[in-house]
Amino acid sequence: MSSTLHCITAADISTAAEVIAGHAVRTPVMTSRQADHIVGAELFFKCENFQRVGAFKFRGAYNAIAQLSEAQRRAGVIAFSSGNHAQAMALAARELGVNATIVMPHDAPAAKLAATRGYGANVVIYQRHREDREEITQRLAAEQGLTLVPPYDYPQVIAGQGTAAKELFEDAGPLDVLLVCTGGGGLLAGSAVAARHWSPGCRVYGVEPEAGNDVQQAFLRGEPVRIPVPKTLADGAQTQQVGRLTFPIIQDYVEGILTVSDAQLCRQMRFFMERMKMVVEPTGCLAAAAAMNALLDLRGKKVGVIVSGGNVDVDKIGQYLALAGEN
Ligand SMILES: *Cc1c(COP(=O)(O)O)cnc(C)c1O
């Protein structure tokens, strides 16, 4: 265990919980007898697909913008994101009376582009494979005096994301295992800090797509690993490298990183629709798929599963369900 001082503590998550109260939804914790039967465990699904903008990202975005100085809020915020962080920043900024500029790739899902514009943000498009989004973002931030709020590597974002796990422990009680999907690691790091404080002894695992297992590689190697943009349906976890701030927390507080195939994600999406009557995006299926495919021995345990989001192009659902038959 490293002795690094982490960028947040449980107290920051408690503060975030107060900041977002009445603005973010306290999402339901759902259960399924069928899922419990398949896994032989008691599963508690924390349903962030029912969060505002359809994903947990609203928690971190709202907490981050709300804690900026008056001068920073007057100047406005900027973010780069292929999806849910964009919508979350746009809506949180609008609610707090702050101008938002969002830098998005040309191939972001149409629904996500439209939603971001719909929340009143100024959207700047870049070519994912040719242009460097961070460079574009830094230039706009410098020119216009905007404050950059990154999607995961930022203390108030990590603390905000941790409020979902805090609520889960409050509602379900202490858990033996918590499964959390991971892209850049903001949700996982925040959840791990929450687990340590509100459910000591709970073992936390990260889950990522098989095709983009940079966090798993980093975890095993002990340092961040950079990978090419992974080809996976889990577009919320297409990150190329774990965060600089999130990684030390993951190293210290997380037991291991599991991986799930795209076909397993599609089968999980189908299960959520058929059995639990809810729409979950591929990335949001990662943690549940790890539980339902017995990647860990969960028998007899109380298991928390974070369902991270529900933003899926509805026109593509048929294709996804067709892929559920493959390996
Ligand atoms: C952003 C996102 C993730 C990954 O979160 P990180 O904090 O980057 O690890 C997972 N699922 C959904 C739905 C997301 O929007």
mmCIF file of C-alpha atoms and ligand atoms in Angstrom:
data_model
loop_
_atom_site.group_PDB
_atom_site.id
_atom_site.type_symbol
_atom_site.label_atom_id
_atom_site.label_comp_id
_atom_site.label_asym_id
_atom_site.label_seq_id
_atom_site.Cartn_x
_atom_site.Cartn_y
_atom_site.Cartn_z
ATOM 1 C CA MET A 1 0.000 0.000 0.000
ATOM 2 C CA SER A 2 1.455 3.379 -1.006
ATOM 3 C CA SER A 3 1.527 6.240 1.476
ATOM 4 C CA THR A 4 0.346 8.827 -1.060
ATOM 5 C CA LEU A 5 -1.933 11.507 0.354
ATOM 6 C CA HIS A 6 -5.101 11.215 -1.657
ATOM 7 C CA CYS A 7 -6.851 14.185 -3.233
ATOM 8 C CA ILE A 8 -10.133 13.578 -1.389
ATOM 9 C CA THR A 9 -11.390 12.133 1.888
ATOM 10 C CA ALA A 10 -14.801 10.915 3.010
ATOM 11 C CA ALA A 11 -15.409 14.423 4.408
ATOM 12 C CA ASP A 12 -15.259 15.797 0.839
ATOM 13 C CA ILE A 13 -17.917 13.269 -0.178
ATOM 14 C CA SER A 14 -20.108 14.378 2.742
ATOM 15 C CA THR A 15 -19.697 18.001 1.623
ATOM 16 C CA ALA A 16 -20.559 17.022 -1.948
ATOM 17 C CA ALA A 17 -23.677 15.239 -0.693
ATOM 18 C CA GLU A 18 -24.823 18.482 0.960
ATOM 19 C CA VAL A 19 -23.992 20.543 -2.142
ATOM 20 C CA ILE A 20 -25.972 18.332 -4.536
ATOM 21 C CA ALA A 21 -28.912 17.664 -2.197
ATOM 22 C CA GLY A 22 -32.120 18.822 -3.844
ATOM 23 C CA HIS A 23 -30.379 19.142 -7.234
ATOM 24 C CA ALA A 24 -29.239 15.596 -8.026
ATOM 25 C CA VAL A 25 -31.738 12.733 -7.778
ATOM 26 C CA ARG A 26 -31.347 10.333 -4.893
ATOM 27 C CA THR A 27 -31.581 7.376 -7.275
ATOM 28 C CA PRO A 28 -33.329 4.133 -6.321
ATOM 29 C CA VAL A 29 -31.564 0.952 -5.225
ATOM 30 C CA MET A 30 -33.253 -1.874 -7.119
ATOM 31 C CA THR A 31 -33.191 -5.607 -6.544
ATOM 32 C CA SER A 32 -34.064 -8.598 -8.728
ATOM 33 C CA ARG A 33 -34.910 -12.071 -7.448
ATOM 34 C CA GLN A 34 -33.871 -13.466 -10.818
ATOM 35 C CA ALA A 35 -30.428 -11.826 -10.588
ATOM 36 C CA ASP A 36 -30.017 -12.975 -6.986
ATOM 37 C CA HIS A 37 -30.931 -16.505 -8.041
ATOM 38 C CA ILE A 38 -28.440 -16.545 -10.934
ATOM 39 C CA VAL A 39 -25.557 -15.232 -8.833
ATOM 40 C CA GLY A 40 -26.506 -16.897 -5.535
ATOM 41 C CA ALA A 41 -26.038 -13.567 -3.777
ATOM 42 C CA GLU A 42 -28.022 -10.526 -2.703
ATOM 43 C CA LEU A 43 -27.477 -7.822 -5.337
ATOM 44 C CA PHE A 44 -28.232 -4.132 -4.815
ATOM 45 C CA PHE A 45 -28.308 -2.123 -8.034
ATOM 46 C CA LYS A 46 -27.685 1.611 -7.557
ATOM 47 C CA CYS A 47 -29.535 2.977 -10.564
ATOM 48 C CA GLU A 48 -27.746 6.060 -11.859
ATOM 49 C CA ASN A 49 -29.481 5.535 -15.200
ATOM 50 C CA PHE A 50 -32.285 7.388 -13.385
ATOM 51 C CA GLN A 51 -29.994 10.288 -12.456
ATOM 52 C CA ARG A 52 -30.468 13.685 -14.124
ATOM 53 C CA VAL A 53 -28.959 13.624 -17.633
ATOM 54 C CA GLY A 54 -29.134 9.831 -17.315
ATOM 55 C CA ALA A 55 -25.794 9.231 -15.599
ATOM 56 C CA PHE A 56 -23.900 9.752 -12.324
ATOM 57 C CA LYS A 57 -21.789 12.473 -13.992
ATOM 58 C CA PHE A 58 -24.297 15.126 -12.876
ATOM 59 C CA ARG A 59 -23.126 14.603 -9.292
ATOM 60 C CA GLY A 60 -19.486 15.485 -9.951
ATOM 61 C CA ALA A 61 -20.235 18.282 -12.398
ATOM 62 C CA TYR A 62 -22.679 20.027 -10.069
ATOM 63 C CA ASN A 63 -20.392 19.670 -7.050
ATOM 64 C CA ALA A 64 -17.411 21.027 -9.000
ATOM 65 C CA ILE A 65 -19.155 24.084 -10.484
ATOM 66 C CA ALA A 66 -20.952 24.918 -7.219
ATOM 67 C CA GLN A 67 -17.622 25.086 -5.382
ATOM 68 C CA LEU A 68 -15.907 27.484 -7.830
ATOM 69 C CA SER A 69 -15.225 31.067 -6.764
ATOM 70 C CA GLU A 70 -17.624 33.841 -7.735
ATOM 71 C CA ALA A 71 -15.090 35.138 -10.298
ATOM 72 C CA GLN A 72 -14.643 31.700 -11.872
ATOM 73 C CA ARG A 73 -18.383 31.237 -12.126
ATOM 74 C CA ARG A 74 -18.793 34.618 -13.783
ATOM 75 C CA ALA A 75 -16.161 33.765 -16.424
ATOM 76 C CA GLY A 76 -17.662 30.342 -17.242
ATOM 77 C CA VAL A 77 -16.524 26.718 -17.433
ATOM 78 C CA ILE A 78 -15.198 24.454 -20.175
ATOM 79 C CA ALA A 79 -15.111 20.666 -20.480
ATOM 80 C CA PHE A 80 -14.151 18.046 -23.051
ATOM 81 C CA SER A 81 -16.233 14.903 -23.211
ATOM 82 C CA SER A 82 -17.649 12.416 -25.676
ATOM 83 C CA GLY A 83 -20.854 12.167 -23.767
ATOM 84 C CA ASN A 84 -22.289 12.131 -20.309
ATOM 85 C CA HIS A 85 -19.865 14.573 -18.691
ATOM 86 C CA ALA A 86 -20.772 17.030 -21.447
ATOM 87 C CA GLN A 87 -24.474 16.851 -20.684
ATOM 88 C CA ALA A 88 -23.846 16.916 -16.958
ATOM 89 C CA MET A 89 -21.668 20.035 -17.204
ATOM 90 C CA ALA A 90 -24.162 21.753 -19.485
ATOM 91 C CA LEU A 91 -27.121 21.146 -17.172
ATOM 92 C CA ALA A 92 -25.269 21.821 -13.904
ATOM 93 C CA ALA A 93 -23.838 25.050 -15.322
ATOM 94 C CA ARG A 94 -27.255 26.199 -16.490
ATOM 95 C CA GLU A 95 -28.782 25.514 -13.065
ATOM 96 C CA LEU A 96 -26.000 27.457 -11.368
ATOM 97 C CA GLY A 97 -26.261 30.351 -13.847
ATOM 98 C CA VAL A 98 -22.802 29.694 -15.339
ATOM 99 C CA ASN A 99 -21.876 29.660 -19.055
ATOM 100 C CA ALA A 100 -20.524 26.309 -20.320
ATOM 101 C CA THR A 101 -18.407 25.512 -23.392
ATOM 102 C CA ILE A 102 -18.155 21.810 -24.252
ATOM 103 C CA VAL A 103 -15.553 20.330 -26.637
ATOM 104 C CA MET A 104 -16.978 17.139 -28.197
ATOM 105 C CA PRO A 105 -15.736 14.658 -30.855
ATOM 106 C CA HIS A 106 -17.417 14.665 -34.275
ATOM 107 C CA ASP A 107 -18.533 11.041 -33.762
ATOM 108 C CA ALA A 108 -20.202 11.477 -30.365
ATOM 109 C CA PRO A 109 -23.636 9.790 -30.267
ATOM 110 C CA ALA A 110 -26.217 12.060 -31.894
ATOM 111 C CA ALA A 111 -28.462 11.944 -28.838
ATOM 112 C CA LYS A 112 -25.623 13.155 -26.629
ATOM 113 C CA LEU A 113 -24.694 16.045 -28.947
ATOM 114 C CA ALA A 114 -28.308 17.163 -29.177
ATOM 115 C CA ALA A 115 -28.848 16.911 -25.429
ATOM 116 C CA THR A 116 -25.729 18.960 -24.681
ATOM 117 C CA ARG A 117 -26.849 21.724 -27.031
ATOM 118 C CA GLY A 118 -30.362 21.451 -25.614
ATOM 119 C CA TYR A 119 -29.074 22.312 -22.136
ATOM 120 C CA GLY A 120 -27.782 25.565 -23.546
ATOM 121 C CA ALA A 121 -24.048 24.823 -23.771
ATOM 122 C CA ASN A 122 -21.799 26.228 -26.492
ATOM 123 C CA VAL A 123 -20.599 23.041 -28.277
ATOM 124 C CA VAL A 124 -17.228 23.023 -30.093
ATOM 125 C CA ILE A 125 -16.686 19.968 -32.350
ATOM 126 C CA TYR A 126 -13.243 18.383 -33.006
ATOM 127 C CA GLN A 127 -12.041 15.461 -35.173
ATOM 128 C CA ARG A 128 -11.292 12.624 -32.740
ATOM 129 C CA HIS A 129 -8.474 11.012 -34.729
ATOM 130 C CA ARG A 130 -6.810 14.176 -36.066
ATOM 131 C CA GLU A 131 -7.068 16.867 -33.405
ATOM 132 C CA ASP A 132 -5.988 16.995 -29.786
ATOM 133 C CA ARG A 133 -9.009 17.841 -27.665
ATOM 134 C CA GLU A 134 -6.906 18.838 -24.694
ATOM 135 C CA GLU A 135 -4.975 21.349 -26.775
ATOM 136 C CA ILE A 136 -8.201 22.855 -28.153
ATOM 137 C CA THR A 137 -9.680 23.000 -24.668
ATOM 138 C CA GLN A 138 -6.595 24.618 -23.119
ATOM 139 C CA ARG A 139 -6.491 27.244 -25.869
ATOM 140 C CA LEU A 140 -10.169 28.186 -25.468
ATOM 141 C CA ALA A 141 -9.794 28.224 -21.674
ATOM 142 C CA ALA A 142 -6.790 30.555 -21.866
ATOM 143 C CA GLU A 143 -8.375 32.863 -24.462
ATOM 144 C CA GLN A 144 -11.666 33.235 -22.589
ATOM 145 C CA GLY A 145 -10.592 32.798 -18.956
ATOM 146 C CA LEU A 146 -12.729 29.651 -18.584
ATOM 147 C CA THR A 147 -12.214 27.123 -15.798
ATOM 148 C CA LEU A 148 -11.595 23.590 -17.031
ATOM 149 C CA VAL A 149 -13.593 20.906 -15.225
ATOM 150 C CA PRO A 150 -12.226 17.537 -16.400
ATOM 151 C CA PRO A 151 -14.437 14.416 -16.458
ATOM 152 C CA TYR A 152 -12.586 12.524 -13.721
ATOM 153 C CA ASP A 153 -9.204 13.922 -12.681
ATOM 154 C CA TYR A 154 -10.453 16.695 -10.388
ATOM 155 C CA PRO A 155 -11.054 16.432 -6.622
ATOM 156 C CA GLN A 156 -14.590 17.880 -6.513
ATOM 157 C CA VAL A 157 -15.634 15.648 -9.421
ATOM 158 C CA ILE A 158 -14.295 12.527 -7.678
ATOM 159 C CA ALA A 159 -16.006 13.569 -4.419
ATOM 160 C CA GLY A 160 -19.296 14.173 -6.243
ATOM 161 C CA GLN A 161 -19.161 10.753 -7.928
ATOM 162 C CA GLY A 162 -18.543 9.187 -4.495
ATOM 163 C CA THR A 163 -21.970 10.326 -3.297
ATOM 164 C CA ALA A 164 -23.671 7.525 -5.279
ATOM 165 C CA ALA A 165 -21.879 4.829 -3.252
ATOM 166 C CA LYS A 166 -22.504 6.775 -0.021
ATOM 167 C CA GLU A 167 -26.249 6.684 -0.750
ATOM 168 C CA LEU A 168 -26.048 2.996 -1.642
ATOM 169 C CA PHE A 169 -24.498 2.142 1.747
ATOM 170 C CA GLU A 170 -27.099 4.300 3.512
ATOM 171 C CA ASP A 171 -29.947 2.518 1.730
ATOM 172 C CA ALA A 172 -28.662 -1.081 1.490
ATOM 173 C CA GLY A 173 -26.519 -1.187 4.646
ATOM 174 C CA PRO A 174 -22.945 -2.464 4.759
ATOM 175 C CA LEU A 175 -21.931 -4.592 1.767
ATOM 176 C CA ASP A 176 -19.349 -7.356 1.274
ATOM 177 C CA VAL A 177 -18.445 -6.400 -2.288
ATOM 178 C CA LEU A 178 -18.960 -3.311 -4.454
ATOM 179 C CA LEU A 179 -18.609 -3.483 -8.249
ATOM 180 C CA VAL A 180 -17.997 -0.228 -10.131
ATOM 181 C CA CYS A 181 -17.301 0.392 -13.816
ATOM 182 C CA THR A 182 -14.231 2.395 -14.658
ATOM 183 C CA GLY A 183 -13.095 4.678 -17.450
ATOM 184 C CA GLY A 184 -10.790 7.358 -16.074
ATOM 185 C CA GLY A 185 -11.558 6.130 -12.580
ATOM 186 C CA GLY A 186 -13.508 9.035 -11.051
ATOM 187 C CA LEU A 187 -16.529 6.927 -10.101
ATOM 188 C CA LEU A 188 -14.336 4.045 -8.920
ATOM 189 C CA ALA A 189 -12.036 6.248 -6.828
ATOM 190 C CA GLY A 190 -14.946 8.141 -5.249
ATOM 191 C CA SER A 191 -16.782 4.870 -4.543
ATOM 192 C CA ALA A 192 -13.660 3.322 -2.990
ATOM 193 C CA VAL A 193 -13.203 6.264 -0.610
ATOM 194 C CA ALA A 194 -16.908 6.058 0.297
ATOM 195 C CA ALA A 195 -16.727 2.289 0.884
ATOM 196 C CA ARG A 196 -13.736 2.603 3.190
ATOM 197 C CA HIS A 197 -15.608 5.072 5.354
ATOM 198 C CA TRP A 198 -19.263 3.962 5.200
ATOM 199 C CA SER A 199 -18.773 0.211 4.789
ATOM 200 C CA PRO A 200 -15.337 -0.726 6.101
ATOM 201 C CA GLY A 201 -14.374 -4.218 5.006
ATOM 202 C CA CYS A 202 -16.317 -3.948 1.745
ATOM 203 C CA ARG A 203 -14.099 -5.153 -1.126
ATOM 204 C CA VAL A 204 -14.277 -2.819 -4.117
ATOM 205 C CA TYR A 205 -13.590 -3.998 -7.685
ATOM 206 C CA GLY A 206 -13.344 -1.967 -10.872
ATOM 207 C CA VAL A 207 -14.807 -3.304 -14.112
ATOM 208 C CA GLU A 208 -13.748 -2.270 -17.622
ATOM 209 C CA PRO A 209 -14.267 -3.437 -21.189
ATOM 210 C CA GLU A 210 -11.996 -6.318 -22.275
ATOM 211 C CA ALA A 211 -10.932 -4.330 -25.356
ATOM 212 C CA GLY A 212 -9.786 -1.346 -23.283
ATOM 213 C CA ASN A 213 -8.253 -2.694 -20.066
ATOM 214 C CA ASP A 214 -5.808 0.134 -19.397
ATOM 215 C CA VAL A 215 -6.795 0.388 -15.726
ATOM 216 C CA GLN A 216 -6.241 -3.334 -15.243
ATOM 217 C CA GLN A 217 -2.798 -3.095 -16.896
ATOM 218 C CA ALA A 218 -1.946 -0.028 -14.806
ATOM 219 C CA PHE A 219 -3.137 -1.725 -11.624
ATOM 220 C CA LEU A 220 -0.962 -4.781 -12.267
ATOM 221 C CA ARG A 221 2.052 -2.753 -13.354
ATOM 222 C CA GLY A 222 1.808 -0.097 -10.632
ATOM 223 C CA GLU A 223 1.822 2.880 -12.997
ATOM 224 C CA PRO A 224 -0.600 4.420 -15.533
ATOM 225 C CA VAL A 225 -0.546 2.685 -18.942
ATOM 226 C CA ARG A 226 -1.593 4.429 -22.155
ATOM 227 C CA ILE A 227 -3.530 2.409 -24.777
ATOM 228 C CA PRO A 228 -4.969 3.305 -28.229
ATOM 229 C CA VAL A 229 -8.661 4.363 -28.310
ATOM 230 C CA PRO A 230 -10.312 0.994 -27.584
ATOM 231 C CA LYS A 231 -13.030 -0.433 -29.850
ATOM 232 C CA THR A 232 -15.885 -1.256 -27.522
ATOM 233 C CA LEU A 233 -19.598 -0.535 -27.225
ATOM 234 C CA ALA A 234 -18.843 0.876 -23.771
ATOM 235 C CA ASP A 235 -18.256 4.430 -25.001
ATOM 236 C CA GLY A 236 -18.197 5.806 -21.446
ATOM 237 C CA ALA A 237 -15.117 3.692 -20.727
ATOM 238 C CA GLN A 238 -13.110 4.355 -23.892
ATOM 239 C CA THR A 239 -10.526 6.228 -21.861
ATOM 240 C CA GLN A 240 -6.920 5.707 -22.947
ATOM 241 C CA GLN A 241 -5.322 6.214 -19.560
ATOM 242 C CA VAL A 242 -6.380 6.184 -15.917
ATOM 243 C CA GLY A 243 -6.300 9.546 -14.105
ATOM 244 C CA ARG A 244 -3.275 10.918 -12.271
ATOM 245 C CA LEU A 245 -5.423 11.668 -9.187
ATOM 246 C CA THR A 246 -7.731 8.665 -9.408
ATOM 247 C CA PHE A 247 -4.991 6.044 -9.836
ATOM 248 C CA PRO A 248 -3.335 6.317 -6.381
ATOM 249 C CA ILE A 249 -6.766 5.901 -4.744
ATOM 250 C CA ILE A 250 -7.513 2.885 -6.937
ATOM 251 C CA GLN A 251 -4.110 1.361 -6.142
ATOM 252 C CA ASP A 252 -4.622 1.734 -2.398
ATOM 253 C CA TYR A 253 -8.329 0.996 -1.960
ATOM 254 C CA VAL A 254 -9.390 -1.311 -4.811
ATOM 255 C CA GLU A 255 -8.948 -5.124 -4.726
ATOM 256 C CA GLY A 256 -8.691 -5.701 -8.449
ATOM 257 C CA ILE A 257 -9.928 -4.814 -11.931
ATOM 258 C CA LEU A 258 -12.175 -7.205 -13.875
ATOM 259 C CA THR A 259 -12.981 -7.146 -17.586
ATOM 260 C CA VAL A 260 -16.159 -7.883 -19.542
ATOM 261 C CA SER A 261 -16.693 -8.535 -23.287
ATOM 262 C CA ASP A 262 -19.049 -6.508 -25.483
ATOM 263 C CA ALA A 263 -21.282 -9.583 -25.934
ATOM 264 C CA GLN A 264 -21.575 -9.875 -22.144
ATOM 265 C CA LEU A 265 -22.541 -6.187 -22.017
ATOM 266 C CA CYS A 266 -25.264 -6.785 -24.606
ATOM 267 C CA ARG A 267 -26.620 -9.770 -22.668
ATOM 268 C CA GLN A 268 -26.674 -7.622 -19.543
ATOM 269 C CA MET A 269 -28.518 -4.856 -21.392
ATOM 270 C CA ARG A 270 -31.078 -7.440 -22.431
ATOM 271 C CA PHE A 271 -31.436 -8.693 -18.828
ATOM 272 C CA PHE A 272 -32.018 -5.166 -17.558
ATOM 273 C CA MET A 273 -34.728 -4.586 -20.171
ATOM 274 C CA GLU A 274 -36.453 -7.929 -19.967
ATOM 275 C CA ARG A 275 -36.291 -8.546 -16.236
ATOM 276 C CA MET A 276 -35.900 -5.176 -14.571
ATOM 277 C CA LYS A 277 -37.741 -3.042 -17.141
ATOM 278 C CA MET A 278 -34.985 -0.501 -17.452
ATOM 279 C CA VAL A 279 -32.766 0.946 -20.177
ATOM 280 C CA VAL A 280 -29.043 0.866 -19.365
ATOM 281 C CA GLU A 281 -26.270 1.974 -21.720
ATOM 282 C CA PRO A 282 -23.455 -0.493 -22.524
ATOM 283 C CA THR A 283 -20.985 1.177 -20.121
ATOM 284 C CA GLY A 284 -23.638 1.099 -17.421
ATOM 285 C CA CYS A 285 -23.830 -2.695 -17.807
ATOM 286 C CA LEU A 286 -20.144 -3.333 -16.953
ATOM 287 C CA ALA A 287 -20.402 -3.845 -13.187
ATOM 288 C CA ALA A 288 -23.572 -5.931 -13.397
ATOM 289 C CA ALA A 289 -22.088 -8.122 -16.141
ATOM 290 C CA ALA A 290 -19.093 -8.866 -13.903
ATOM 291 C CA ALA A 291 -21.471 -10.072 -11.190
ATOM 292 C CA MET A 292 -23.792 -12.043 -13.461
ATOM 293 C CA ASN A 293 -20.949 -13.802 -15.313
ATOM 294 C CA ALA A 294 -19.373 -15.080 -12.088
ATOM 295 C CA LEU A 295 -16.067 -13.258 -12.559
ATOM 296 C CA LEU A 296 -15.840 -13.385 -8.759
ATOM 297 C CA ASP A 297 -17.228 -15.889 -6.290
ATOM 298 C CA LEU A 298 -20.071 -13.853 -4.823
ATOM 299 C CA ARG A 299 -22.140 -16.697 -3.375
ATOM 300 C CA GLY A 300 -23.845 -15.788 -0.116
ATOM 301 C CA LYS A 301 -22.569 -12.208 -0.225
ATOM 302 C CA LYS A 302 -24.236 -8.800 -0.172
ATOM 303 C CA VAL A 303 -23.100 -7.128 -3.358
ATOM 304 C CA GLY A 304 -23.465 -3.524 -4.516
ATOM 305 C CA VAL A 305 -23.558 -2.912 -8.270
ATOM 306 C CA ILE A 306 -23.359 0.608 -9.643
ATOM 307 C CA VAL A 307 -25.446 0.996 -12.789
ATOM 308 C CA SER A 308 -23.719 4.105 -14.099
ATOM 309 C CA GLY A 309 -25.947 5.403 -16.897
ATOM 310 C CA GLY A 310 -28.803 4.900 -19.335
ATOM 311 C CA ASN A 311 -27.987 7.052 -22.346
ATOM 312 C CA VAL A 312 -28.232 4.859 -25.399
ATOM 313 C CA ASP A 313 -29.204 5.717 -28.969
ATOM 314 C CA VAL A 314 -32.596 4.006 -28.949
ATOM 315 C CA ASP A 315 -32.255 3.216 -32.680
ATOM 316 C CA LYS A 316 -29.229 1.026 -31.865
ATOM 317 C CA ILE A 317 -30.853 -1.106 -29.191
ATOM 318 C CA GLY A 318 -31.918 -3.745 -31.735
ATOM 319 C CA GLN A 319 -28.298 -4.169 -32.905
ATOM 320 C CA TYR A 320 -27.093 -4.468 -29.336
ATOM 321 C CA LEU A 321 -29.646 -7.122 -28.483
ATOM 322 C CA ALA A 322 -28.649 -9.051 -31.632
ATOM 323 C CA LEU A 323 -25.013 -9.057 -30.437
ATOM 324 C CA ALA A 324 -26.144 -10.606 -27.152
ATOM 325 C CA GLY A 325 -26.049 -14.014 -28.848
ATOM 326 C CA GLU A 326 -22.308 -13.818 -29.644
ATOM 327 C CA ASN A 327 -19.382 -14.616 -27.362
HETATM 328 C C1 LIG B 1 -18.166 8.502 -17.462
HETATM 329 C C2 LIG B 1 -18.878 7.238 -17.342
HETATM 330 C C3 LIG B 1 -18.242 6.100 -16.837
HETATM 331 C C4 LIG B 1 -16.789 6.099 -16.417
HETATM 332 O O1 LIG B 1 -16.546 6.965 -15.332
HETATM 333 P P1 LIG B 1 -15.080 7.387 -14.884
HETATM 334 O O2 LIG B 1 -15.270 8.273 -13.725
HETATM 335 O O3 LIG B 1 -14.418 8.067 -16.042
HETATM 336 O O4 LIG B 1 -14.354 6.126 -14.563
HETATM 337 C C5 LIG B 1 -18.995 4.956 -16.698
HETATM 338 N N1 LIG B 1 -20.302 4.889 -17.069
HETATM 339 C C6 LIG B 1 -20.937 5.958 -17.567
HETATM 340 C C7 LIG B 1 -22.364 5.820 -17.952
HETATM 341 C C8 LIG B 1 -20.246 7.166 -17.717
HETATM 342 O O5 LIG B 1 -20.899 8.230 -18.219
#
